[in-house]
XYZ file of C-alpha atoms in Angstrom:
596
model
C -7.762 -17.331 -22.196
C -4.853 -19.545 -21.354
C -6.034 -21.686 -18.139
C -3.052 -23.963 -17.134
C -2.746 -25.571 -13.922
C -0.353 -28.030 -12.643
C -0.355 -29.967 -9.472
C 2.409 -31.235 -6.750
C 2.101 -33.776 -4.177
C -0.265 -33.344 -1.357
C 0.707 -31.492 1.990
C 0.778 -33.484 5.007
C -2.515 -33.078 7.083
C -1.295 -33.111 10.720
C 2.238 -32.921 12.064
C 5.267 -31.991 9.962
C 6.620 -35.162 8.150
C 10.246 -33.421 7.598
C 12.402 -32.584 10.790
C 13.541 -28.640 10.592
C 16.980 -29.745 9.812
C 16.026 -31.812 7.087
C 13.811 -28.943 5.616
C 16.800 -26.478 5.990
C 19.366 -28.921 4.164
C 16.742 -29.083 1.389
C 16.323 -25.256 1.016
C 20.043 -24.856 0.919
C 20.588 -27.304 -1.522
C 17.775 -25.631 -3.750
C 18.797 -21.798 -3.474
C 22.540 -21.976 -1.986
C 23.426 -21.681 1.796
C 23.710 -18.032 1.410
C 20.006 -17.363 0.662
C 18.576 -19.396 3.710
C 18.602 -17.286 6.508
C 18.090 -18.449 10.110
C 20.188 -15.995 12.317
C 17.956 -13.527 14.292
C 20.094 -10.519 13.066
C 20.007 -11.684 9.443
C 16.264 -12.285 9.040
C 15.171 -9.232 11.329
C 14.644 -7.035 8.323
C 12.418 -9.704 6.980
C 10.348 -10.761 10.041
C 9.756 -7.137 11.656
C 7.283 -5.117 9.737
C 8.022 -1.619 8.249
C 5.815 0.057 10.910
C 4.260 -3.261 12.931
C 4.273 -6.653 13.366
C 7.148 -9.171 14.494
C 7.438 -12.775 15.084
C 9.971 -15.798 14.788
C 10.563 -17.879 11.598
C 12.292 -21.157 10.683
C 14.045 -19.418 8.005
C 13.899 -16.687 5.167
C 14.680 -18.077 1.850
C 15.450 -15.884 -1.067
C 14.958 -17.752 -4.339
C 16.664 -16.083 -7.334
C 14.235 -17.651 -10.042
C 10.603 -18.358 -10.706
C 11.222 -21.956 -10.508
C 13.418 -21.865 -7.508
C 10.442 -20.153 -5.683
C 8.335 -22.900 -6.971
C 10.743 -25.479 -5.590
C 11.156 -23.724 -2.482
C 7.272 -23.619 -2.118
C 6.957 -27.281 -2.806
C 9.269 -28.176 0.010
C 7.744 -26.093 2.568
C 4.392 -27.409 1.676
C 5.345 -31.023 1.522
C 7.244 -30.500 5.120
C 3.604 -28.993 6.578
C 4.964 -25.714 7.407
C 3.405 -22.217 7.104
C 4.590 -20.021 4.096
C 4.490 -16.304 4.376
C 5.367 -14.617 0.950
C 7.162 -11.160 1.099
C 8.405 -8.721 -1.471
C 9.775 -5.465 -0.470
C 8.214 -5.476 3.171
C 7.139 -2.010 3.010
C 3.441 -2.465 4.306
C 2.002 -0.345 7.151
C -0.314 -3.384 8.565
C 2.049 -6.008 9.310
C 0.658 -7.987 6.502
C 3.668 -9.643 5.134
C 5.528 -10.606 8.410
C 4.845 -13.101 11.080
C 2.507 -11.411 14.021
C 3.624 -12.680 17.446
C 4.729 -16.502 18.024
C 1.457 -18.433 18.667
C 1.209 -20.280 15.202
C 0.645 -24.070 15.094
C 3.409 -24.629 12.553
C 6.998 -23.317 12.092
C 7.114 -20.527 9.503
C 9.021 -20.156 6.236
C 9.223 -16.889 4.874
C 9.952 -16.749 1.361
C 11.502 -13.296 0.200
C 11.055 -12.580 -3.596
C 13.000 -9.271 -4.111
C 15.762 -11.059 -5.925
C 13.446 -12.318 -8.599
C 13.264 -8.866 -10.495
C 11.893 -8.286 -13.890
C 9.449 -6.223 -15.852
C 8.501 -7.421 -19.250
C 6.959 -4.824 -21.707
C 4.206 -6.128 -23.830
C 1.611 -4.838 -26.312
C 3.522 -1.949 -27.220
C 4.350 -0.802 -23.842
C 0.421 -0.551 -23.079
C 0.745 -3.465 -20.661
C 3.570 -5.164 -18.505
C 4.336 -8.407 -16.828
C 6.026 -8.179 -13.460
C 7.873 -10.480 -11.658
C 7.729 -10.726 -7.681
C 10.585 -8.619 -7.099
C 9.773 -5.900 -9.377
C 9.388 -2.460 -7.635
C 7.129 0.352 -8.477
C 9.986 2.350 -8.946
C 11.786 0.044 -11.364
C 8.464 -0.167 -13.235
C 8.316 3.868 -13.423
C 11.903 4.019 -14.733
C 10.985 1.170 -17.357
C 7.977 3.238 -18.615
C 9.471 6.510 -18.557
C 11.321 6.270 -22.009
C 7.915 4.956 -23.367
C 6.074 8.107 -22.303
C 4.265 5.684 -19.955
C 3.860 5.229 -16.402
C 2.421 2.501 -13.939
C -0.796 2.773 -11.797
C 1.068 4.444 -9.035
C 3.779 7.038 -8.972
C 3.631 8.516 -5.437
C 4.159 7.287 -2.032
C 5.072 3.639 -1.832
C 6.686 3.582 -5.012
C 9.589 6.047 -3.453
C 10.598 3.241 -0.600
C 10.462 0.407 -2.974
C 7.366 -1.159 -2.453
C 6.633 -4.122 -4.772
C 4.224 -4.160 -7.783
C 2.727 -7.502 -6.618
C 2.354 -6.476 -3.079
C 0.069 -3.716 -4.321
C -2.172 -6.340 -6.081
C -2.393 -8.270 -3.367
C -3.287 -5.395 -0.840
C -5.435 -3.730 -3.632
C -3.500 -0.645 -2.789
C -4.728 2.805 -3.752
C -2.635 5.747 -4.294
C -3.021 9.153 -5.088
C -4.028 9.030 -8.979
C -7.853 9.640 -8.979
C -8.233 8.203 -12.463
C -7.052 4.742 -11.567
C -8.430 3.429 -8.524
C -7.060 0.531 -6.750
C -4.465 -1.617 -8.006
C -6.277 -4.539 -9.713
C -5.847 -7.346 -12.246
C -7.354 -10.432 -13.278
C -4.339 -11.694 -15.064
C -2.047 -13.310 -12.874
C 0.266 -16.343 -12.417
C 0.115 -17.908 -8.983
C 0.109 -21.077 -6.957
C -2.409 -22.237 -4.311
C -2.938 -24.906 -1.961
C -6.356 -26.874 -2.411
C -8.385 -28.216 0.020
C -6.982 -31.571 -0.367
C -3.479 -30.203 0.445
C -2.528 -30.423 -3.252
C 0.036 -27.623 -4.535
C -1.462 -26.191 -7.829
C 0.149 -23.704 -10.334
C -2.518 -21.359 -12.050
C -1.506 -19.736 -15.244
C -4.218 -16.657 -15.879
C -1.665 -14.590 -17.285
C -3.132 -14.939 -20.692
C 0.115 -16.030 -22.239
C 0.816 -19.349 -23.476
C 4.029 -20.704 -21.695
C 3.607 -24.381 -21.776
C 1.770 -27.131 -19.613
C 4.217 -28.059 -16.704
C 5.248 -25.631 -13.948
C 9.004 -26.119 -14.989
C 8.057 -25.008 -18.755
C 5.986 -22.240 -17.635
C 8.141 -20.387 -15.094
C 11.241 -20.960 -17.140
C 9.823 -19.773 -20.250
C 8.355 -16.732 -18.167
C 11.480 -15.694 -16.493
C 13.608 -15.800 -19.788
C 11.059 -13.882 -21.901
C 10.470 -16.931 -24.228
C 7.166 -15.908 -25.761
C 6.089 -14.033 -28.571
C 3.019 -11.729 -29.576
C 1.388 -14.513 -30.820
C 1.289 -16.391 -27.456
C -0.203 -13.511 -25.736
C -3.870 -13.522 -25.678
C -5.962 -10.243 -25.204
C -9.271 -11.079 -23.809
C -11.666 -8.596 -23.141
C -13.479 -10.413 -20.421
C -9.975 -10.082 -18.199
C -9.058 -6.729 -16.844
C -5.505 -5.626 -16.159
C -6.789 -2.630 -14.357
C -9.878 -0.921 -12.953
C -11.658 0.739 -15.900
C -14.800 1.398 -13.679
C -13.168 3.520 -11.068
C -12.974 7.051 -13.231
C -16.993 6.713 -13.356
C -17.328 5.372 -9.707
C -15.377 8.324 -8.235
C -17.607 10.810 -9.808
C -20.615 9.799 -8.339
C -19.960 12.374 -5.568
C -23.472 11.892 -4.415
C -23.460 8.251 -3.643
C -23.811 7.149 -0.128
C -20.841 4.706 -0.030
C -16.865 5.059 -0.068
C -15.320 4.978 -3.546
C -12.655 2.517 -2.605
C -11.935 0.167 0.441
C -10.336 -3.245 0.814
C -13.085 -5.116 1.733
C -14.854 -4.193 -1.376
C -16.188 -7.714 -3.059
C -16.233 -5.920 -6.355
C -12.374 -5.808 -6.359
C -11.526 -9.197 -4.943
C -10.395 -11.540 -7.713
C -7.858 -14.156 -7.132
C -4.549 -12.380 -6.640
C -6.216 -9.012 -6.519
C -6.954 -8.335 -2.708
C -5.392 -11.932 -1.799
C -3.191 -10.662 0.942
C -0.727 -13.169 0.713
C -3.360 -16.168 0.473
C -1.773 -17.229 -2.786
C 1.893 -17.455 -3.846
C 2.334 -14.964 -7.003
C 4.845 -15.568 -9.712
C 3.512 -12.614 -12.122
C 0.760 -10.081 -12.632
C 0.056 -8.610 -15.728
C -1.020 -4.848 -15.670
C -2.180 -1.943 -17.738
C 0.195 1.132 -18.152
C -0.747 4.677 -18.805
C 0.255 7.587 -20.743
C 2.327 10.244 -19.109
C 0.451 13.936 -19.278
C 1.931 17.285 -18.908
C 0.274 18.714 -15.910
C -0.257 21.693 -13.899
C -0.340 21.856 -9.989
C -2.694 24.436 -7.933
C -2.117 24.739 -4.411
C -5.289 25.511 -2.255
C -5.483 26.619 1.407
C -8.701 27.450 3.327
C -10.032 27.727 6.887
C -13.252 26.563 6.048
C -13.565 22.718 5.234
C -16.463 23.610 3.057
C -14.198 25.275 0.408
C -12.482 22.395 -0.367
C -15.578 20.177 -0.576
C -16.871 22.291 -3.289
C -13.610 22.357 -5.197
C -13.625 18.308 -4.914
C -17.282 18.087 -6.265
C -16.898 20.680 -9.139
C -13.481 19.033 -10.348
C -14.769 15.643 -10.388
C -17.964 16.307 -11.868
C -17.734 19.143 -14.131
C -14.008 18.902 -15.655
C -13.994 17.034 -18.926
C -11.469 14.834 -17.676
C -10.760 13.880 -14.112
C -7.970 15.538 -12.227
C -4.927 13.466 -11.879
C -4.607 14.039 -8.162
C -6.002 15.771 -5.274
C -3.850 15.533 -1.925
C -5.078 16.793 1.410
C -2.756 17.929 3.998
C -4.046 19.441 7.476
C -1.639 22.004 9.090
C -0.616 19.814 11.934
C 0.578 17.329 9.448
C 2.339 19.768 7.311
C 4.239 20.981 10.525
C 5.240 17.326 11.393
C 6.071 16.303 7.808
C 8.249 19.674 7.396
C 10.119 18.776 10.728
C 10.346 15.137 10.835
C 10.115 14.155 7.314
C 12.756 16.504 6.192
C 15.525 13.815 5.726
C 13.177 11.753 3.500
C 12.396 14.821 1.355
C 15.934 15.663 1.020
C 17.142 12.419 0.094
C 14.446 11.894 -2.499
C 14.941 15.694 -3.532
C 18.778 15.407 -4.198
C 19.158 11.548 -5.001
C 15.972 10.314 -6.522
C 13.608 7.425 -5.593
C 16.073 4.711 -6.544
C 18.545 5.401 -3.632
C 15.567 5.433 -1.061
C 15.269 1.491 -0.803
C 18.975 1.415 -0.353
C 18.773 4.050 2.453
C 16.080 2.391 4.216
C 17.866 -1.313 4.192
C 21.048 0.469 5.727
C 18.976 2.130 8.485
C 17.295 -1.299 9.305
C 20.787 -2.895 9.668
C 21.953 -0.179 11.847
C 18.898 -0.015 13.890
C 19.111 -3.804 14.317
C 22.600 -3.731 15.678
C 21.701 -1.017 18.282
C 18.605 -3.088 19.322
C 20.615 -6.032 20.271
C 22.488 -3.646 22.805
C 18.972 -2.396 24.261
C 18.923 0.791 22.358
C 16.046 1.584 20.184
C 15.626 4.325 17.875
C 19.175 5.522 17.842
C 19.292 6.370 13.918
C 15.985 8.162 14.148
C 17.141 10.382 17.058
C 20.607 10.941 15.078
C 19.354 12.012 11.956
C 16.643 14.122 13.585
C 19.320 16.144 15.402
C 20.898 16.640 12.043
C 17.928 17.737 10.304
C 17.065 20.303 13.133
C 20.094 22.256 12.250
C 19.316 22.631 8.598
C 16.954 25.354 7.174
C 13.373 24.916 5.921
C 13.516 23.284 2.689
C 9.955 24.123 1.452
C 9.174 26.991 -1.083
C 8.237 30.308 0.128
C 4.579 30.344 -0.971
C 3.811 27.136 0.596
C 5.273 28.192 3.928
C 3.113 31.622 3.624
C 0.062 29.392 2.963
C 0.812 27.430 5.853
C 0.654 30.443 8.076
C -2.603 31.569 6.601
C -4.697 28.428 6.380
C -5.320 25.420 8.187
C -6.403 22.879 5.594
C -4.210 22.563 2.400
C -5.158 20.847 -1.102
C -2.938 20.025 -3.713
C -4.486 19.698 -7.213
C -2.916 18.259 -9.961
C -4.749 18.431 -13.506
C -3.701 17.691 -17.003
C -2.845 20.615 -19.034
C -5.960 20.434 -21.407
C -7.970 20.746 -18.347
C -5.895 23.673 -16.522
C -7.693 26.473 -17.939
C -11.114 25.225 -16.920
C -9.634 24.544 -13.396
C -7.935 27.858 -13.116
C -11.369 29.719 -13.930
C -13.246 27.942 -11.500
C -10.627 28.460 -8.693
C -10.611 32.209 -9.607
C -14.120 32.575 -9.680
C -14.834 30.501 -6.488
C -12.329 32.434 -4.252
C -13.061 35.933 -5.810
C -13.782 37.925 -2.763
C -13.478 34.966 -0.122
C -11.615 35.842 2.889
C -11.958 31.986 3.963
C -9.444 30.678 1.259
C -7.354 31.282 -1.741
C -5.035 29.503 -4.399
C -1.928 29.970 -6.223
C -0.519 28.113 -9.421
C 2.671 26.473 -9.029
C 5.392 26.534 -11.018
C 7.374 23.226 -11.830
C 9.759 23.293 -8.805
C 6.864 24.387 -6.443
C 4.309 21.704 -7.591
C 7.295 18.986 -7.312
C 8.157 19.774 -3.704
C 4.622 20.121 -2.743
C 3.528 16.583 -3.582
C 7.099 15.236 -2.408
C 6.171 17.272 0.936
C 3.209 15.341 1.036
C 4.731 12.010 0.951
C 7.089 12.886 3.534
C 4.438 13.441 5.721
C 3.620 9.867 5.504
C 6.215 8.774 7.586
C 6.854 11.596 10.005
C 4.631 10.293 12.750
C 7.024 7.262 13.097
C 10.148 9.666 13.490
C 8.319 11.535 15.759
C 7.658 8.631 17.930
C 11.302 7.533 17.818
C 12.646 11.100 18.664
C 10.191 11.289 21.580
C 10.268 7.901 23.552
C 9.765 9.325 27.062
C 6.281 11.244 25.839
C 5.119 8.999 23.155
C 3.333 5.597 23.936
C 2.589 4.658 20.019
C 0.924 5.291 16.897
C -2.366 4.699 16.202
C -2.414 4.786 12.222
C -5.951 4.444 10.502
C -6.388 4.551 6.706
C -10.295 5.356 6.276
C -12.607 5.787 3.232
C -15.535 8.193 3.981
C -18.785 8.002 1.948
C -18.699 10.026 -1.313
C -21.513 12.419 -0.331
C -19.959 12.772 3.204
C -19.454 16.889 3.663
C -18.866 16.495 7.184
C -15.344 14.933 6.425
C -13.177 16.786 9.277
C -13.014 14.530 12.490
C -14.421 15.743 15.693
C -13.029 13.641 18.721
C -14.660 13.388 22.183
C -12.816 15.534 24.599
C -11.271 12.577 26.690
C -9.745 11.101 23.545
C -8.157 14.701 22.462
C -6.606 14.730 26.150
C -4.815 11.359 25.124
C -3.207 12.437 21.755
C -0.262 14.719 21.414
C -0.546 15.047 17.809
C -3.158 14.410 15.208
C -1.783 14.211 11.596
C -4.807 13.749 8.806
C -3.765 13.829 5.310
C -5.031 11.854 2.296
C -6.260 11.202 -1.251
C -8.974 13.948 -0.991
C -11.087 13.503 -4.243
C -11.362 9.809 -3.290
C -12.271 10.610 0.069
C -9.454 8.440 1.391
C -7.981 9.763 4.724
C -4.925 8.779 6.380
C -5.099 9.586 10.020
C -2.172 9.169 12.447
C -2.715 9.515 16.146
C 0.508 10.110 18.269
C -0.530 8.812 21.677
C 0.673 9.932 24.976
C 2.620 7.805 27.266
C 0.481 5.450 29.297
C -2.435 5.348 27.093
C -3.254 2.122 25.754
C -3.174 2.372 21.970
C -5.176 -0.891 21.103
C -7.865 0.485 23.257
C -7.868 3.982 21.557
C -7.811 2.140 18.008
C -10.882 -0.023 18.922
C -12.457 3.310 20.160
C -11.679 5.168 17.025
C -13.317 2.142 14.991
C -16.566 2.891 16.849
C -16.600 6.303 15.798
C -15.937 5.315 12.343
C -18.682 2.787 12.486
C -20.887 5.452 13.264
C -19.874 7.642 10.615
C -20.338 4.582 8.356
C -16.887 4.884 7.151
C -14.889 1.700 5.645
C -11.478 0.704 6.889
C -8.857 -0.021 6.025
C -9.215 1.864 2.687
C -6.105 0.874 0.928
C -3.397 -0.878 2.784
C -5.259 -3.953 3.746
C -6.315 -5.390 7.101
C -2.523 -6.826 7.784
C -2.620 -7.915 11.395
C -3.993 -4.803 12.470
C -7.591 -4.584 11.340
C -10.402 -7.371 11.467
C -11.380 -8.808 8.239
C -15.200 -8.462 7.509
C -16.953 -11.581 6.810
C -16.957 -11.343 2.831
C -12.911 -10.741 2.964
C -12.338 -13.530 5.544
C -14.324 -15.598 3.270
C -12.270 -14.795 0.187
C -9.312 -15.670 2.170
C -10.781 -19.070 2.994
C -11.531 -20.089 -0.682
C -8.235 -18.966 -1.609
C -6.673 -20.864 0.788
C -8.762 -23.770 2.302
C -6.153 -25.246 4.563
C -4.602 -21.976 5.844
C -1.297 -22.715 4.712
C -0.498 -19.010 3.492
C 0.100 -16.135 5.979
C -2.609 -17.537 8.451
C -4.118 -14.971 10.897
C -4.301 -12.359 8.599
C -7.020 -9.915 9.469
C -7.410 -11.492 12.996
C -8.616 -14.711 11.243
C -7.435 -18.146 12.684
C -3.747 -19.237 12.770
C -4.533 -22.856 12.941
C -4.046 -25.361 10.236
C -7.655 -25.681 8.416
C -8.742 -22.488 9.781
C -10.189 -23.976 13.123
C -13.761 -22.670 13.559
C -12.864 -19.338 11.469
C -15.087 -17.924 9.010
C -17.822 -20.640 8.916
C -21.135 -19.285 7.262
C -19.548 -16.012 6.223
C -21.450 -14.199 3.205
C -20.133 -15.073 -0.215
C -17.581 -13.248 -2.115
C -16.791 -13.663 -5.629
C -16.786 -12.441 -8.991
C -18.654 -9.221 -7.989
C -16.458 -6.931 -10.311
C -16.982 -9.148 -13.253
C -20.672 -9.439 -12.600
C -20.868 -5.677 -12.656
C -18.917 -5.112 -16.013
C -20.014 -7.972 -17.890
């Protein structure tokens, strides 16, 4: 296993040694003046989160190569500034943007979106992804090879980055694959003495100096003999399939603070500076989609337990949608659905970027949500876009489950569903044709952003959205949430949807005007604690959730000077962490201890 490290000069310990103007001049010399942004309007899309989070920055710097990224990092560290790494800025918990303006140092935000690149290795069974590589780009690269990445639904459609998924232990809809995970990465860290260190754990021999390593990797200057395939280093989570089948286990299948899946880059949440990750790919299989509806949640529980334990191979996906989420998604997610349906996922990131620029222009005039309201007015004039049988099932049933299985298990799935629902009035199923199956899963994706559109379209009645992603215990049969009456009265709509076979649920609450959303979120946490749920399940803590002690300890171990992304998970924003996290329980190589 290649284990190359290289160091740079230590960072200053107290006040910045370099004035802001001097640092900005250095950065412009490194990447070009056009790629160092300081104007509020120009930096808005980088320093404002996709759903939440915003703060000031000294500059947004957009390097064009891995070597430029290293040089920018060196300059920022030597100048004593905070560094926030950002790829696509599609996160939902504000984890790759500043959060407020109460930091003790200025922030240099390094955007890696220009450094695209996917390198196929080991005959297509693995890839090396550079910082700006998106899931959509990775999916397109692998398609001719008959393979696909870890995630192919959801965040891939809005241009989410591959490295962002690894940093956040992102989950996804694919039951067999679990959270995004690798032990093979190239990254930089600031050690406790302030020294900047480049660590090559990619398992690829690339040289001994940062300049050699980064330039050779960028240019693909390595061969098969340079690639080391170490069985002790995983490039995905091979245990998850076995783990998720344990439907009687009294713990969740996956959640962000699970120490078993925290390793270097994996789960690092921006506490390292990543340059590349090495990942497994997966064969693309012909599949069949079954659409299940029921008015009794127990029906879906029995389907889940049977298909997870009795099929010879795990289902590919099992996505849940409650009727209210179905309705809000149909109306307020229609433009997203139609954009992807007509033009494909490749057009979506550009559309989101254009919308952000237009929103920024109007927000400077004091007008928020102009594009959302304009788009919604147009969408309201268009007819329904969903298949007729889906609409029929919506009218008949409260709970909806989309099940995708590989064709070699389709007959067993079909036989079970036919026998289970025979004579039952509580539920039913139909087998989708190709168009119905595609649109059913696309609708499930459109639901995820519908609450945001609802909020912007109804500013007079909506205070805010409380958005939670929750991992329930694998043996929890009572998965339908029951809120106290006083909380029900404070909510306009509750949107429940999620990855049902993994027992991971997204719960979006559209809060009435005048209700304190932060107070409501904390009350929700109390209810979830009583249910012994874990949260967040797959979006990482960002600046919304409190990092549990093991997770906070992991962050501190990665970044002992608190240089990268301070304040994540409600930890300290101060240089050196202040009093944060002392005595936190250990984290570590839990995953490897379980597998070796």
